[in-house]
PDB file of C-alpha atoms in Angstrom:
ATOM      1  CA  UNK A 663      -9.850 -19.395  23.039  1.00  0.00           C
ATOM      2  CA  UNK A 664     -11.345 -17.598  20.053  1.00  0.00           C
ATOM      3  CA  UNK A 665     -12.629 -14.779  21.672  1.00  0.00           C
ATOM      4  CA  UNK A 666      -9.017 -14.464  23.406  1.00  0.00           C
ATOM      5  CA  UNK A 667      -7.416 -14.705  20.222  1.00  0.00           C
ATOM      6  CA  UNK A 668      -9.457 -11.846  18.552  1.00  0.00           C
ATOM      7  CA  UNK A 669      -8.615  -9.569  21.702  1.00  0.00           C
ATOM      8  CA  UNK A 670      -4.581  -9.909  21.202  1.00  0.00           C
ATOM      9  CA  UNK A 671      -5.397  -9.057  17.601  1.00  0.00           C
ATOM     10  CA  UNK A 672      -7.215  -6.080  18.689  1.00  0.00           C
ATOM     11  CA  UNK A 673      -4.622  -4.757  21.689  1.00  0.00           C
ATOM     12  CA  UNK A 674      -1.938  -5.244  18.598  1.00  0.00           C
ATOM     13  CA  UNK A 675      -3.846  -2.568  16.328  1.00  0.00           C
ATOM     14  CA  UNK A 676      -4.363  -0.438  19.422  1.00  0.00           C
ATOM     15  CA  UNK A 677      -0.943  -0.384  20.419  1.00  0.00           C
ATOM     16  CA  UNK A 678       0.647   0.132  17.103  1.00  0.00           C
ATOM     17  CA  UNK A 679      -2.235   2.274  15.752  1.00  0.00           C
ATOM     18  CA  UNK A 680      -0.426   5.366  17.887  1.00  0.00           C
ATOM     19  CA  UNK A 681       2.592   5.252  15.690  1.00  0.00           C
ATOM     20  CA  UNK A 682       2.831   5.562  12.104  1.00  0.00           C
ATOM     21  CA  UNK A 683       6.382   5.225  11.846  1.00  0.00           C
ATOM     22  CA  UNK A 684       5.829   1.263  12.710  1.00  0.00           C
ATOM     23  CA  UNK A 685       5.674  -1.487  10.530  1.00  0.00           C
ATOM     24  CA  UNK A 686       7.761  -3.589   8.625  1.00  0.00           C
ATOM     25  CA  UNK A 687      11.227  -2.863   6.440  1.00  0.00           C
ATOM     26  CA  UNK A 688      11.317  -3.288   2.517  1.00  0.00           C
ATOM     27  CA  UNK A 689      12.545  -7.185   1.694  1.00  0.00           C
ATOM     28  CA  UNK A 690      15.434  -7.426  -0.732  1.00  0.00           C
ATOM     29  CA  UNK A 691      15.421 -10.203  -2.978  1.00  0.00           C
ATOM     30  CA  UNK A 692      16.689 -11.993  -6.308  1.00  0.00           C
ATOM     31  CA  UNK A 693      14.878 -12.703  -9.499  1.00  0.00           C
ATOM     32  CA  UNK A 694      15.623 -16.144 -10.347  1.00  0.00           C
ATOM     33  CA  UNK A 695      14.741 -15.258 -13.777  1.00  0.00           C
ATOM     34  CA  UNK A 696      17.510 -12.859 -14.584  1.00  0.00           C
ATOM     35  CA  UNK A 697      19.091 -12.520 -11.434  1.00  0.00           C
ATOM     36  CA  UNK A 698      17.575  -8.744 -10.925  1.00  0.00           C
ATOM     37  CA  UNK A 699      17.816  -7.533  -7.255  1.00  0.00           C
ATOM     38  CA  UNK A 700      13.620  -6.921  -6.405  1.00  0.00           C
ATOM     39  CA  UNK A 701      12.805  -4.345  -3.538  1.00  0.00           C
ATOM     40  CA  UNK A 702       8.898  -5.319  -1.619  1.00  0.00           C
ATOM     41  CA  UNK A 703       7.313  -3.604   0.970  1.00  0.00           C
ATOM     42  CA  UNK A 704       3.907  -4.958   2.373  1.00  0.00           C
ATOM     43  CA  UNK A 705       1.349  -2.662   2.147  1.00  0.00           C
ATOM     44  CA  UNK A 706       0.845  -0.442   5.525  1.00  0.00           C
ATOM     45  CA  UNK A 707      -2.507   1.449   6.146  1.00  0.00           C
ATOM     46  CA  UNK A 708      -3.529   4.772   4.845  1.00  0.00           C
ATOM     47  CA  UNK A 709      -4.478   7.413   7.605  1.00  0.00           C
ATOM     48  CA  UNK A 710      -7.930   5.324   8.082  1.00  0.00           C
ATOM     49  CA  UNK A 711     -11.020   7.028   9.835  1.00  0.00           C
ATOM     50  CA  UNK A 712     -13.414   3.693   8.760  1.00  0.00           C
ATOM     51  CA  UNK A 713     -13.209  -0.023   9.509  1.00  0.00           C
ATOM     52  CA  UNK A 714     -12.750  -0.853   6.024  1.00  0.00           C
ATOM     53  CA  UNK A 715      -9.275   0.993   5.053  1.00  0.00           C
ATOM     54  CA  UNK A 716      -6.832   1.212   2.296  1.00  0.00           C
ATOM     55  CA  UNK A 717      -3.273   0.526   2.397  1.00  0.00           C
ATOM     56  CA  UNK A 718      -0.197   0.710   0.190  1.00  0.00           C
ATOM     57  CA  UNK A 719       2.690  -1.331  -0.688  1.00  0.00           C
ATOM     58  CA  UNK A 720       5.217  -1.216  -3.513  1.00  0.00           C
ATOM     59  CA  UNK A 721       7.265  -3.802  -5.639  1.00  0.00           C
ATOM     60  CA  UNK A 722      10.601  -2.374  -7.220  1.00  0.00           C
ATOM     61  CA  UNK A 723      12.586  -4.662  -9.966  1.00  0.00           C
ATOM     62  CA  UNK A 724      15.919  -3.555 -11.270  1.00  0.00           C
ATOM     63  CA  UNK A 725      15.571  -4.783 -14.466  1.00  0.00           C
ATOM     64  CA  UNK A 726      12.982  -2.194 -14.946  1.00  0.00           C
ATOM     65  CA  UNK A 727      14.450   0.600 -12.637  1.00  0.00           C
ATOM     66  CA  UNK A 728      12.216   3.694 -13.783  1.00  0.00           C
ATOM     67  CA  UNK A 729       9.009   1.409 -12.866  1.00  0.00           C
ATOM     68  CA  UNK A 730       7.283   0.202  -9.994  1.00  0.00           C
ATOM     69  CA  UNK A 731       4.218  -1.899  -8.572  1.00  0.00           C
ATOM     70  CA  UNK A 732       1.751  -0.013  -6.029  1.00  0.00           C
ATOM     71  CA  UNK A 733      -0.183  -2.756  -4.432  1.00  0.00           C
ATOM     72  CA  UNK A 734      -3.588  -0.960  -3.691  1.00  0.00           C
ATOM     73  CA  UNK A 735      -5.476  -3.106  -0.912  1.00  0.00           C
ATOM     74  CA  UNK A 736      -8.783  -2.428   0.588  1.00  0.00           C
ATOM     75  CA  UNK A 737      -8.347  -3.883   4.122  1.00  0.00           C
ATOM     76  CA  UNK A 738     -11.515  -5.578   6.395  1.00  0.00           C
ATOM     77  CA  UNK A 739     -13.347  -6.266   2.869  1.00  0.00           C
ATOM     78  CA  UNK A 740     -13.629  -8.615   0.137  1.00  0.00           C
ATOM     79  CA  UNK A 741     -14.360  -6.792  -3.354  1.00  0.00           C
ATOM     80  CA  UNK A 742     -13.072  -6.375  -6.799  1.00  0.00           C
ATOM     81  CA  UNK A 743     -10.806  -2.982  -7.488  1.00  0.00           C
ATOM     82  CA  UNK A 744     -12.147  -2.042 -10.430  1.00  0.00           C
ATOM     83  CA  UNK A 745      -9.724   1.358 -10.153  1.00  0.00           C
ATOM     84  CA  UNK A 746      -7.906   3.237  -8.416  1.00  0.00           C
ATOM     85  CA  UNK A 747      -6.679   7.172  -8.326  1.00  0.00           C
ATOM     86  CA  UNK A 748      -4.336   9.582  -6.372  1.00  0.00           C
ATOM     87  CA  UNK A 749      -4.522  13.266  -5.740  1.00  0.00           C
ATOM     88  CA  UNK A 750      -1.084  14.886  -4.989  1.00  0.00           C
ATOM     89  CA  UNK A 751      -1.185  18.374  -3.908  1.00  0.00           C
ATOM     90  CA  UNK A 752      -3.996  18.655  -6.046  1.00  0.00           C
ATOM     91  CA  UNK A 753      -2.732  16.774  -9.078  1.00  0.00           C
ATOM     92  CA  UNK A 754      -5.449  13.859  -9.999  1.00  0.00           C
ATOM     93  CA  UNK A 755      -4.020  10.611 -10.808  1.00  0.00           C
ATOM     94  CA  UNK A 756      -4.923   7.485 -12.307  1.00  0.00           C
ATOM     95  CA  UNK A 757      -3.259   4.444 -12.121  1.00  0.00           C
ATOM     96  CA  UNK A 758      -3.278   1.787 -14.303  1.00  0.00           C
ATOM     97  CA  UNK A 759      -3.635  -1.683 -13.664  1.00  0.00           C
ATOM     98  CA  UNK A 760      -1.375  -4.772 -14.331  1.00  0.00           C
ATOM     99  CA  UNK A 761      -3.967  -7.342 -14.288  1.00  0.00           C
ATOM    100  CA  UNK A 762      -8.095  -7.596 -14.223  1.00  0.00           C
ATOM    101  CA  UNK A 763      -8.404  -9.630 -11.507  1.00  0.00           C
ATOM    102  CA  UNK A 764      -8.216  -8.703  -7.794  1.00  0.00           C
ATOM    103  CA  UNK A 765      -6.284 -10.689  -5.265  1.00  0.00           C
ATOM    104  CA  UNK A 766      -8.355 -11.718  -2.140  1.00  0.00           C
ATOM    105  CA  UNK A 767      -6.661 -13.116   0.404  1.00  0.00           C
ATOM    106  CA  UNK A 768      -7.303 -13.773   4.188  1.00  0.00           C
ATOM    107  CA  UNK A 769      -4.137 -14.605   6.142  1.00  0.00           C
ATOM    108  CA  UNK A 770      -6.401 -14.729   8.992  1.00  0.00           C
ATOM    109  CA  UNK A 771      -9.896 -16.038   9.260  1.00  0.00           C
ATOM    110  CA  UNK A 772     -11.002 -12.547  10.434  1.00  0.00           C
ATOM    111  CA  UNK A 773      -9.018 -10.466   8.571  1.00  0.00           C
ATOM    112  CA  UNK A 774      -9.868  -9.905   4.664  1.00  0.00           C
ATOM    113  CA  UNK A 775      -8.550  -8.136   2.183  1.00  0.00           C
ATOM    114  CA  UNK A 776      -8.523  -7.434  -1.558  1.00  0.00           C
ATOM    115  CA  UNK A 777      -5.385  -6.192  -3.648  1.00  0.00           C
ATOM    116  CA  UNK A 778      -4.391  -5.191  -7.169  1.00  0.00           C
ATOM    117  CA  UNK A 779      -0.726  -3.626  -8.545  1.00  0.00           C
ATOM    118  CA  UNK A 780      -0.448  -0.699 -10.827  1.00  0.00           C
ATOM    119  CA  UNK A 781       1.955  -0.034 -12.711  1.00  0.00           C
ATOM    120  CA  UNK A 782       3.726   3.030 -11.827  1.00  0.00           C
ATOM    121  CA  UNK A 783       6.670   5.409 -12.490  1.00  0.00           C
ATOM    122  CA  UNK A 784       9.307   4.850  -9.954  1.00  0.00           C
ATOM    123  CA  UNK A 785       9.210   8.939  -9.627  1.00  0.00           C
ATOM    124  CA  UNK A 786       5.541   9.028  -8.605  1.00  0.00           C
ATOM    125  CA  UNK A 787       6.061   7.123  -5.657  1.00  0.00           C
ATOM    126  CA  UNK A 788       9.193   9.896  -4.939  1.00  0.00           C
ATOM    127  CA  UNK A 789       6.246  12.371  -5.146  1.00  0.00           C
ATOM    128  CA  UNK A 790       4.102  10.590  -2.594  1.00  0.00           C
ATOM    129  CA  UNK A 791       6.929  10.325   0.214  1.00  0.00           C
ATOM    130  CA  UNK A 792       7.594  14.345  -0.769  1.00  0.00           C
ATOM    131  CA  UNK A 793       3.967  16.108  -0.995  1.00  0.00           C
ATOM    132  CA  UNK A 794       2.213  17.440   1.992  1.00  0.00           C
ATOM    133  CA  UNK A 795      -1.279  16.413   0.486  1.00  0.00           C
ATOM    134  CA  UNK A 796      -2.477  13.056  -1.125  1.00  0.00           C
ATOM    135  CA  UNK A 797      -5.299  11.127  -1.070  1.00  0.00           C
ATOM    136  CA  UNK A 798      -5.595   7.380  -2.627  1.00  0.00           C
ATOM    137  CA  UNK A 799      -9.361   6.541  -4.052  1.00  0.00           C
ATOM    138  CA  UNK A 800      -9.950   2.915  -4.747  1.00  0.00           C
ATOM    139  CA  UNK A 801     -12.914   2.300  -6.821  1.00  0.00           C
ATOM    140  CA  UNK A 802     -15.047  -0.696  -6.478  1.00  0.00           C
ATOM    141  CA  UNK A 803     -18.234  -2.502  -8.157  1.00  0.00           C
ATOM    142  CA  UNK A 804     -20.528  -1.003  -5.508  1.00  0.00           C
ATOM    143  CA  UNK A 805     -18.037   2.599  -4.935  1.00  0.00           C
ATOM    144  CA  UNK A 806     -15.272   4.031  -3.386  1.00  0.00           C
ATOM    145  CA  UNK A 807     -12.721   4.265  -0.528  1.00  0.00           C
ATOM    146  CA  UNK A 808     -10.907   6.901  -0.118  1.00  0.00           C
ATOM    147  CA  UNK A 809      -8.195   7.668   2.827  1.00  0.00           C
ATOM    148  CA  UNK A 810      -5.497  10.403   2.982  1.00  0.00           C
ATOM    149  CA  UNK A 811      -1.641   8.965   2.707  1.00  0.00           C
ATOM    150  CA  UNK A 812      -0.860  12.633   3.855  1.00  0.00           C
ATOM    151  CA  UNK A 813      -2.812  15.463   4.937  1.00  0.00           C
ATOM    152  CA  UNK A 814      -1.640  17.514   8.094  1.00  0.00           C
ATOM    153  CA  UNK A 815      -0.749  13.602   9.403  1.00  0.00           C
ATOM    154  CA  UNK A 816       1.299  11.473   7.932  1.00  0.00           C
ATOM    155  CA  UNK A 817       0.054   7.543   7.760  1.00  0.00           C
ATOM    156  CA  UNK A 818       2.187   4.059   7.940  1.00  0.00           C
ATOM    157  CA  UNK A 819       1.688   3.895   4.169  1.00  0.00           C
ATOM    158  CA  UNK A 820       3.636   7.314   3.312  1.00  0.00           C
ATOM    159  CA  UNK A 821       6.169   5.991   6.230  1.00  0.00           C
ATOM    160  CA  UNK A 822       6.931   2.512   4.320  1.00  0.00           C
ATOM    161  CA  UNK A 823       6.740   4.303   1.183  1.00  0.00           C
ATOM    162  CA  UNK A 824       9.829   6.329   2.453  1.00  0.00           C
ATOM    163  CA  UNK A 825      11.054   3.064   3.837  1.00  0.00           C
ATOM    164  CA  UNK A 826      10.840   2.144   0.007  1.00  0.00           C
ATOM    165  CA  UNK A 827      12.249   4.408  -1.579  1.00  0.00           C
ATOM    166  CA  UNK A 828      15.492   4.573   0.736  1.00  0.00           C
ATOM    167  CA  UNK A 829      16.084   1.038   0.075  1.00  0.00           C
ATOM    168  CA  UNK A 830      15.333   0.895  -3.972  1.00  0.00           C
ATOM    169  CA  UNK A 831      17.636   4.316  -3.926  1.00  0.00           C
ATOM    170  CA  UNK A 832      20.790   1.940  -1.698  1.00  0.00           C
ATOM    171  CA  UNK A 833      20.390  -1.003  -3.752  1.00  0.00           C
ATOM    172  CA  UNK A 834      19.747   0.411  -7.611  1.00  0.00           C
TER     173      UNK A 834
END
């Protein structure tokens, strides 16, 4: 049953690793704080050439509307993010964190994965879904990851940031 299990989680990648316009749409929600509309998108994977990938999702509030969350996760691994970086068409990065502490979650028993946000200008992420080269590093206690967003091919990360940034753009 297992062993079936792991195989329909496997033909899933496969079949939706050949487009990188897939995934999901941004969720629109209320703050029941202030009543601020709030614009997610789950973080999609980076064009990934390793097991162990990085991905990107956002987190858009309207009470702050020149800032945003990018969720950094490190996919198939548990470990802290000590930092993270971006190159845009040549332009070195780096982000800073909201918090200390990375989130590690498994919403599967075989799938792992570690997150942080960073806080980011609402207009970086506008440069991301508009450059024809960046590259996300995500340091770690023991090193790095690093995976292109965009870089000849686009990736489902740069496609949900688009996704993103349509939505935050209809709904601010």
């Amino acid at each position: 049953m297992k062993r079936n299990y792991l195989l329909a989680i496997a033909s899933m990648f496969v079949i939706t690793a050949c487009s990188t316009t897939s995934g999901t749409s941004p969720v629109i929600g209320y703050s029941g704080f202030d009543k601020a509309k709030i614009v997610s998108i789950a973080p999609h994977g980076n064009a990934c050439k390793e097991m162990i990938c990085t991905a990107l999702g956002a987190e858009w509030n309207q009470s702050k509307p020149d800032q945003a969350l990018l969720i950094v996760m490190v996919v198939n691994e548990i470990t802290g993010i000590t930092g993270a970086s971006l190159s845009i068409d040549g332009e070195k990065i780096v982000l800073i964190p909201t918090q200390q502490v990375t989130d590690f979650s498994s919403p599967l028993p075989e799938l792992r994965q570690s997150a942080k946000a960073f806080i980011v200008p609402l207009a970086l992420i506008e440069r991301i879904t508009t450059a024809k080269r960046v590259w996300l590093r995500v340091s770690t206690p023991t090193g790095y990851y690093e995976d292109a967003i965009i870089d000849g091919e686009d990736s489902k990360a740069y496609n949900a940031l688009k996704r993103f940034m349509l939505s935050v753009k209809q709904n601010s």
